[in-house]
mmCIF file of C-alpha atoms in Angstrom:
data_model
loop_
_atom_site.group_PDB
_atom_site.id
_atom_site.type_symbol
_atom_site.label_atom_id
_atom_site.label_comp_id
_atom_site.label_asym_id
_atom_site.label_seq_id
_atom_site.Cartn_x
_atom_site.Cartn_y
_atom_site.Cartn_z
ATOM 1 C CA ASP A 1 20.938 -15.254 -3.146
ATOM 2 C CA ALA A 2 18.365 -12.491 -3.233
ATOM 3 C CA ASP A 3 16.260 -11.955 -0.155
ATOM 4 C CA VAL A 4 14.058 -9.431 1.582
ATOM 5 C CA VAL A 5 13.965 -8.541 5.260
ATOM 6 C CA GLU A 6 11.685 -6.027 6.926
ATOM 7 C CA PRO A 7 9.176 -6.272 4.041
ATOM 8 C CA SER A 8 6.824 -3.288 4.093
ATOM 9 C CA ASP A 9 4.317 -3.973 1.327
ATOM 10 C CA ILE A 10 3.281 -6.545 -1.246
ATOM 11 C CA ILE A 11 1.387 -6.822 -4.533
ATOM 12 C CA VAL A 12 0.440 -9.957 -6.460
ATOM 13 C CA GLY A 13 0.555 -10.355 -10.234
ATOM 14 C CA SER A 14 -0.580 -13.202 -12.448
ATOM 15 C CA SER A 15 2.777 -14.986 -12.295
ATOM 16 C CA ALA A 16 4.813 -13.350 -9.532
ATOM 17 C CA ILE A 17 4.606 -11.655 -6.145
ATOM 18 C CA TYR A 18 6.384 -8.329 -5.639
ATOM 19 C CA VAL A 19 7.617 -7.097 -2.273
ATOM 20 C CA ALA A 20 9.167 -3.808 -1.147
ATOM 21 C CA GLY A 21 11.377 -3.641 1.926
ATOM 22 C CA PHE A 22 15.058 -4.071 2.759
ATOM 23 C CA ASN A 23 17.560 -6.739 1.793
ATOM 24 C CA SER A 24 20.003 -8.471 4.140
ATOM 25 C CA ASP A 25 22.622 -5.779 3.426
ATOM 26 C CA GLY A 26 20.251 -3.179 4.838
ATOM 27 C CA ASP A 27 19.553 -1.608 1.459
ATOM 28 C CA PRO A 28 16.015 -0.632 0.472
ATOM 29 C CA ALA A 29 14.953 -3.134 -2.168
ATOM 30 C CA VAL A 30 12.219 -4.536 -4.372
ATOM 31 C CA VAL A 31 12.074 -8.252 -5.129
ATOM 32 C CA SER A 32 9.904 -10.654 -7.081
ATOM 33 C CA ILE A 33 8.936 -14.076 -5.740
ATOM 34 C CA ASP A 34 7.967 -17.010 -7.907
ATOM 35 C CA PRO A 35 4.938 -18.467 -6.063
ATOM 36 C CA SER A 36 5.490 -21.954 -7.457
ATOM 37 C CA THR A 37 9.164 -22.287 -6.479
ATOM 38 C CA GLY A 38 9.701 -19.602 -3.842
ATOM 39 C CA VAL A 39 12.691 -18.260 -5.780
ATOM 40 C CA VAL A 40 13.395 -14.623 -4.908
ATOM 41 C CA THR A 41 14.839 -12.262 -7.528
ATOM 42 C CA GLU A 42 16.030 -8.770 -6.683
ATOM 43 C CA ILE A 43 14.644 -6.175 -9.094
ATOM 44 C CA TRP A 44 16.159 -3.095 -7.489
ATOM 45 C CA ALA A 45 18.230 -2.173 -4.425
ATOM 46 C CA GLY A 46 19.671 1.058 -3.048
ATOM 47 C CA GLU A 47 19.233 4.694 -3.955
ATOM 48 C CA PRO A 48 17.069 6.558 -4.677
ATOM 49 C CA LEU A 49 14.936 4.388 -2.377
ATOM 50 C CA VAL A 50 15.286 5.087 1.342
ATOM 51 C CA GLN A 51 12.125 3.879 3.112
ATOM 52 C CA PRO A 52 9.820 2.059 0.684
ATOM 53 C CA SER A 53 6.339 2.006 2.159
ATOM 54 C CA GLY A 54 3.951 1.038 -0.652
ATOM 55 C CA ILE A 55 4.024 -0.915 -3.907
ATOM 56 C CA ALA A 56 1.694 -1.266 -6.890
ATOM 57 C CA LEU A 57 1.812 -3.110 -10.209
ATOM 58 C CA SER A 58 0.986 -1.690 -13.633
ATOM 59 C CA ALA A 59 -1.942 -3.181 -15.551
ATOM 60 C CA ASP A 60 0.433 -4.792 -18.070
ATOM 61 C CA GLU A 61 2.566 -6.172 -15.204
ATOM 62 C CA LEU A 62 5.781 -4.790 -16.680
ATOM 63 C CA THR A 63 6.374 -2.101 -14.066
ATOM 64 C CA VAL A 64 6.204 -1.744 -10.300
ATOM 65 C CA TYR A 65 5.588 1.595 -8.629
ATOM 66 C CA VAL A 66 7.069 2.170 -5.194
ATOM 67 C CA ALA A 67 5.980 4.883 -2.772
ATOM 68 C CA ASP A 68 8.912 5.915 -0.600
ATOM 69 C CA VAL A 69 8.127 8.098 2.389
ATOM 70 C CA GLY A 70 11.746 8.988 3.118
ATOM 71 C CA SER A 71 13.588 9.430 -0.177
ATOM 72 C CA VAL A 72 15.294 12.732 -0.892
ATOM 73 C CA SER A 73 13.406 15.122 -3.130
ATOM 74 C CA ALA A 74 15.422 16.895 -5.791
ATOM 75 C CA LEU A 75 13.181 19.943 -5.310
ATOM 76 C CA GLY A 76 13.816 20.235 -1.583
ATOM 77 C CA ASP A 77 10.321 21.366 -0.612
ATOM 78 C CA THR A 78 8.802 17.897 -0.123
ATOM 79 C CA ASN A 79 10.031 14.579 1.218
ATOM 80 C CA GLY A 80 9.711 11.203 -0.447
ATOM 81 C CA GLY A 81 8.725 10.165 -3.941
ATOM 82 C CA VAL A 82 7.045 7.554 -6.114
ATOM 83 C CA TYR A 83 9.377 5.521 -8.318
ATOM 84 C CA GLU A 84 8.779 3.588 -11.521
ATOM 85 C CA ILE A 85 10.891 0.431 -11.802
ATOM 86 C CA ASP A 86 10.946 -1.815 -14.861
ATOM 87 C CA ILE A 87 10.544 -5.423 -13.720
ATOM 88 C CA GLY A 88 12.874 -6.574 -16.494
ATOM 89 C CA GLY A 89 15.658 -4.273 -15.304
ATOM 90 C CA GLY A 90 16.432 -0.584 -15.519
ATOM 91 C CA SER A 91 16.537 2.493 -13.367
ATOM 92 C CA ALA A 92 14.254 3.640 -10.577
ATOM 93 C CA THR A 93 12.751 6.834 -11.974
ATOM 94 C CA GLU A 94 10.720 9.340 -9.939
ATOM 95 C CA VAL A 95 7.362 9.776 -11.664
ATOM 96 C CA GLY A 96 7.045 13.520 -11.063
ATOM 97 C CA ILE A 97 5.066 13.877 -7.854
ATOM 98 C CA GLN A 98 7.904 15.550 -5.936
ATOM 99 C CA GLY A 99 7.052 19.133 -5.097
ATOM 100 C CA THR A 100 3.340 18.205 -5.015
ATOM 101 C CA ILE A 101 3.021 15.301 -2.563
ATOM 102 C CA ASP A 102 4.928 15.231 0.717
ATOM 103 C CA MET A 103 5.771 11.891 2.367
ATOM 104 C CA PRO A 104 3.789 9.608 0.008
ATOM 105 C CA GLY A 105 2.809 6.551 2.013
ATOM 106 C CA ASP A 106 1.175 4.257 -0.512
ATOM 107 C CA ILE A 107 0.109 3.949 -4.128
ATOM 108 C CA ALA A 108 -2.767 2.035 -5.735
ATOM 109 C CA ILE A 109 -3.581 1.757 -9.431
ATOM 110 C CA SER A 110 -6.992 1.532 -11.072
ATOM 111 C CA ALA A 111 -7.835 -1.750 -12.809
ATOM 112 C CA ASP A 112 -7.419 -0.167 -16.257
ATOM 113 C CA GLY A 113 -4.050 1.281 -15.250
ATOM 114 C CA ALA A 114 -5.096 4.826 -16.149
ATOM 115 C CA THR A 115 -5.035 6.357 -12.672
ATOM 116 C CA TRP A 116 -2.670 6.263 -9.720
ATOM 117 C CA TYR A 117 -3.953 6.994 -6.223
ATOM 118 C CA ILE A 118 -1.446 8.193 -3.622
ATOM 119 C CA SER A 119 -1.700 8.986 0.086
ATOM 120 C CA GLY A 120 0.383 11.641 1.796
ATOM 121 C CA LEU A 121 0.488 15.307 2.755
ATOM 122 C CA ASN A 122 0.095 18.375 0.580
ATOM 123 C CA VAL A 123 2.731 21.100 0.517
ATOM 124 C CA GLY A 124 0.889 22.844 3.361
ATOM 125 C CA GLY A 125 1.263 19.782 5.578
ATOM 126 C CA GLN A 126 -2.390 18.738 5.433
ATOM 127 C CA PRO A 127 -3.326 15.047 5.079
ATOM 128 C CA ALA A 128 -4.567 14.426 1.556
ATOM 129 C CA ILE A 129 -5.380 11.954 -1.177
ATOM 130 C CA PHE A 130 -4.048 12.512 -4.683
ATOM 131 C CA SER A 131 -4.790 11.057 -8.093
ATOM 132 C CA ALA A 132 -2.445 11.131 -11.056
ATOM 133 C CA ASP A 133 -2.897 10.385 -14.734
ATOM 134 C CA SER A 134 -0.561 7.495 -15.502
ATOM 135 C CA GLY A 135 -0.078 8.707 -19.062
ATOM 136 C CA THR A 136 0.771 12.341 -18.389
ATOM 137 C CA GLY A 137 1.815 12.209 -14.741
ATOM 138 C CA THR A 138 -0.504 15.132 -13.971
ATOM 139 C CA VAL A 139 -1.291 15.149 -10.237
ATOM 140 C CA SER A 140 -4.564 16.307 -8.698
ATOM 141 C CA GLU A 141 -5.190 16.833 -4.987
ATOM 142 C CA VAL A 142 -8.637 15.238 -4.774
ATOM 143 C CA PHE A 143 -9.395 15.246 -1.041
ATOM 144 C CA THR A 144 -7.840 17.208 1.815
ATOM 145 C CA GLY A 145 -8.364 17.407 5.559
ATOM 146 C CA GLU A 146 -10.970 15.789 7.790
ATOM 147 C CA PRO A 147 -11.664 12.974 8.283
ATOM 148 C CA LEU A 148 -8.097 12.285 7.115
ATOM 149 C CA VAL A 149 -5.430 12.643 9.792
ATOM 150 C CA ASP A 150 -2.654 10.158 8.977
ATOM 151 C CA PRO A 151 -3.537 8.381 5.706
ATOM 152 C CA LEU A 152 -1.335 5.337 5.167
ATOM 153 C CA ALA A 153 -2.355 2.376 3.020
ATOM 154 C CA LEU A 154 -5.000 2.541 0.332
ATOM 155 C CA ASP A 155 -6.701 0.447 -2.331
ATOM 156 C CA VAL A 156 -9.318 0.986 -4.992
ATOM 157 C CA SER A 157 -12.447 -1.104 -5.503
ATOM 158 C CA PRO A 158 -12.436 -3.475 -8.499
ATOM 159 C CA ASP A 159 -15.001 -1.305 -10.298
ATOM 160 C CA GLY A 160 -13.002 1.864 -9.610
ATOM 161 C CA THR A 161 -15.855 3.724 -7.928
ATOM 162 C CA THR A 162 -14.478 3.746 -4.389
ATOM 163 C CA LEU A 163 -11.084 4.442 -2.853
ATOM 164 C CA TYR A 164 -10.480 2.915 0.567
ATOM 165 C CA VAL A 165 -7.987 4.555 2.918
ATOM 166 C CA LEU A 166 -6.451 3.125 6.077
ATOM 167 C CA ASP A 167 -5.809 6.058 8.442
ATOM 168 C CA SER A 168 -4.006 5.438 11.733
ATOM 169 C CA LEU A 169 -5.612 8.349 13.617
ATOM 170 C CA ALA A 170 -8.912 9.220 11.913
ATOM 171 C CA SER A 171 -11.181 7.714 14.592
ATOM 172 C CA ASN A 172 -10.588 10.047 17.562
ATOM 173 C CA GLY A 173 -6.906 9.160 17.616
ATOM 174 C CA SER A 174 -7.387 5.511 16.656
ATOM 175 C CA GLY A 175 -7.338 3.849 13.256
ATOM 176 C CA ALA A 176 -10.164 3.776 10.734
ATOM 177 C CA ILE A 177 -10.948 2.609 7.213
ATOM 178 C CA LEU A 178 -12.497 5.424 5.183
ATOM 179 C CA ALA A 179 -14.372 5.173 1.891
ATOM 180 C CA PHE A 180 -14.312 7.907 -0.762
ATOM 181 C CA GLY A 181 -16.342 8.026 -3.957
ATOM 182 C CA THR A 182 -14.006 8.605 -6.898
ATOM 183 C CA ALA A 183 -16.631 10.198 -9.188
ATOM 184 C CA GLY A 184 -17.002 13.434 -7.208
ATOM 185 C CA TRP A 185 -14.462 12.707 -4.473
ATOM 186 C CA THR A 186 -17.008 12.586 -1.694
ATOM 187 C CA TYR A 187 -16.351 11.117 1.727
ATOM 188 C CA ASP A 188 -18.827 8.243 1.858
ATOM 189 C CA ASP A 189 -18.379 6.260 5.049
ATOM 190 C CA GLU A 190 -16.226 5.059 7.948
ATOM 191 C CA LEU A 191 -16.209 1.294 7.491
ATOM 192 C CA ALA A 192 -14.157 0.406 10.550
ATOM 193 C CA PHE A 193 -13.155 2.557 13.497
ATOM 194 C CA GLY A 194 -11.209 2.329 16.739
ATOM 195 C CA ILE A 195 -8.775 -0.146 15.184
ATOM 196 C CA ASP A 196 -5.053 -0.434 16.004
ATOM 197 C CA ILE A 197 -3.038 0.749 13.018
ATOM 198 C CA GLU A 198 0.626 1.708 12.765
ATOM 199 C CA PHE A 199 2.917 2.665 9.880
ATOM 200 C CA PRO A 200 3.098 1.430 7.183
ATOM 201 C CA GLY A 201 -0.287 -0.311 7.388
ATOM 202 C CA GLY A 202 -1.711 -2.762 4.884
ATOM 203 C CA LEU A 203 -5.048 -2.666 3.060
ATOM 204 C CA ALA A 204 -6.460 -4.660 0.137
ATOM 205 C CA ALA A 205 -9.866 -4.978 -1.491
ATOM 206 C CA ASP A 206 -10.796 -8.503 -2.511
ATOM 207 C CA ASP A 207 -11.738 -9.433 -6.073
ATOM 208 C CA SER A 208 -15.477 -9.380 -5.319
ATOM 209 C CA GLY A 209 -15.390 -5.824 -4.014
ATOM 210 C CA GLU A 210 -17.303 -6.982 -0.937
ATOM 211 C CA MET A 211 -14.472 -7.317 1.557
ATOM 212 C CA LEU A 212 -11.426 -5.347 2.722
ATOM 213 C CA LEU A 213 -8.443 -6.973 4.413
ATOM 214 C CA TYR A 214 -6.170 -4.954 6.672
ATOM 215 C CA THR A 215 -3.191 -5.634 8.924
ATOM 216 C CA SER A 216 -2.470 -4.485 12.450
ATOM 217 C CA ILE A 217 1.102 -4.533 13.713
ATOM 218 C CA ARG A 218 -0.010 -3.703 17.248
ATOM 219 C CA SER A 219 -2.366 -6.662 17.542
ATOM 220 C CA GLY A 220 -0.359 -8.874 15.171
ATOM 221 C CA SER A 221 -3.415 -9.706 13.104
ATOM 222 C CA LEU A 222 -4.939 -9.879 9.659
ATOM 223 C CA ASN A 223 -8.542 -8.739 9.706
ATOM 224 C CA ALA A 224 -11.441 -8.375 7.312
ATOM 225 C CA VAL A 225 -14.319 -5.921 7.173
ATOM 226 C CA THR A 226 -17.150 -5.988 4.661
ATOM 227 C CA THR A 227 -17.460 -2.960 2.407
ATOM 228 C CA ASP A 228 -20.919 -2.228 3.816
ATOM 229 C CA GLY A 229 -19.253 -1.842 7.213
ATOM 230 C CA LEU A 230 -21.479 -4.469 8.857
ATOM 231 C CA GLY A 231 -19.173 -7.483 9.040
ATOM 232 C CA PHE A 232 -15.823 -7.977 10.822
ATOM 233 C CA GLU A 233 -13.579 -11.022 11.202
ATOM 234 C CA VAL A 234 -10.078 -11.835 12.444
ATOM 235 C CA LEU A 235 -8.615 -13.983 9.678
ATOM 236 C CA ASP A 236 -5.361 -15.196 11.236
ATOM 237 C CA THR A 237 -6.328 -17.161 14.341
ATOM 238 C CA SER A 238 -3.215 -19.380 14.365
ATOM 239 C CA GLY A 239 -0.862 -16.789 15.809
ATOM 240 C CA MET A 240 1.418 -17.173 12.793
ATOM 241 C CA LEU A 241 1.571 -13.426 12.132
ATOM 242 C CA LYS A 242 3.590 -11.310 14.563
ATOM 243 C CA LEU A 243 4.188 -7.891 13.000
ATOM 244 C CA PRO A 244 2.193 -7.883 9.746
ATOM 245 C CA THR A 245 2.633 -4.962 7.378
ATOM 246 C CA GLY A 246 1.413 -5.217 3.769
ATOM 247 C CA VAL A 247 -1.410 -7.349 2.412
ATOM 248 C CA ALA A 248 -2.487 -8.284 -1.115
ATOM 249 C CA VAL A 249 -5.334 -10.471 -2.337
ATOM 250 C CA ALA A 250 -5.553 -12.879 -5.270
ATOM 251 C CA GLY A 251 -8.638 -15.043 -5.507
ATOM 252 C CA GLU A 252 -9.262 -16.633 -2.124
ATOM 253 C CA MET A 253 -5.675 -16.161 -0.954
ATOM 254 C CA ALA A 254 -4.263 -13.331 1.109
ATOM 255 C CA TYR A 255 -0.525 -12.624 0.964
ATOM 256 C CA VAL A 256 0.932 -10.853 3.986
ATOM 257 C CA THR A 257 4.370 -9.413 4.729
ATOM 258 C CA ASP A 258 5.663 -9.579 8.300
ATOM 259 C CA ILE A 259 8.613 -7.630 9.756
ATOM 260 C CA SER A 260 9.129 -9.777 12.841
ATOM 261 C CA ALA A 261 12.356 -11.721 13.375
ATOM 262 C CA ASP A 262 11.356 -14.222 10.688
ATOM 263 C CA SER A 263 10.756 -11.380 8.165
ATOM 264 C CA ASP A 264 8.636 -13.489 5.902
ATOM 265 C CA VAL A 265 5.813 -13.526 3.386
ATOM 266 C CA TYR A 266 2.787 -15.625 4.283
ATOM 267 C CA ALA A 267 -0.074 -16.980 2.192
ATOM 268 C CA LEU A 268 -3.409 -17.548 3.929
ATOM 269 C CA SER A 269 -6.701 -18.778 2.544
ATOM 270 C CA TYR A 270 -9.769 -16.906 3.715
#
């Protein structure tokens, strides 16, 4: 049977949940989960994936995109890649960011599917945020340097005007959630600061655009902060989560991957 252990990230579609991580054979893998039955189906396993760290779903829900921080670049001057995998079966194809983005940590896709957003380093080793045209694959380095230090997870607001970035070191060596305006790529605000964040990190904007959910491996928690930066709440008070990684939101449900001994996917109402 298909399975996933050490799940690193998660995305939710209209009829299935998609998780990136490793299977029980130790191979990097991507699986789908039927939320009504719990049946797990392996979509891809093995090379070229090495350390999948982020996952996103195309607007038509036919393709998953996987950011892999450790895969081998054919060009040799950058590490990692972003891979396009057909949910119905097929190869894992690098989308063309190698040589431009080093160690891509996560990928998010705009609601209309036209733009990919990717976290990582530029070829000079500086922390950066990139956008890419999903039709042409053309990559643009849209923000570089401070306040970014170690950008990990990211998500885009439902209206596409704001990109949220979870950075493990941006707040004087501690974690922070940063907001960037996508129109002119301005740094807008630090919504949360001094938070405990470790790789790979998990971040998701809710459907209303008013709340961000993020995970903390160090504190073993799922937390929420309002997008105006004024509200904060610990969502998992049961102690169920141990080492949470990715988080995705659908309606009033949060779906969280956990890499503890149970290596599971949890659904929590909030």
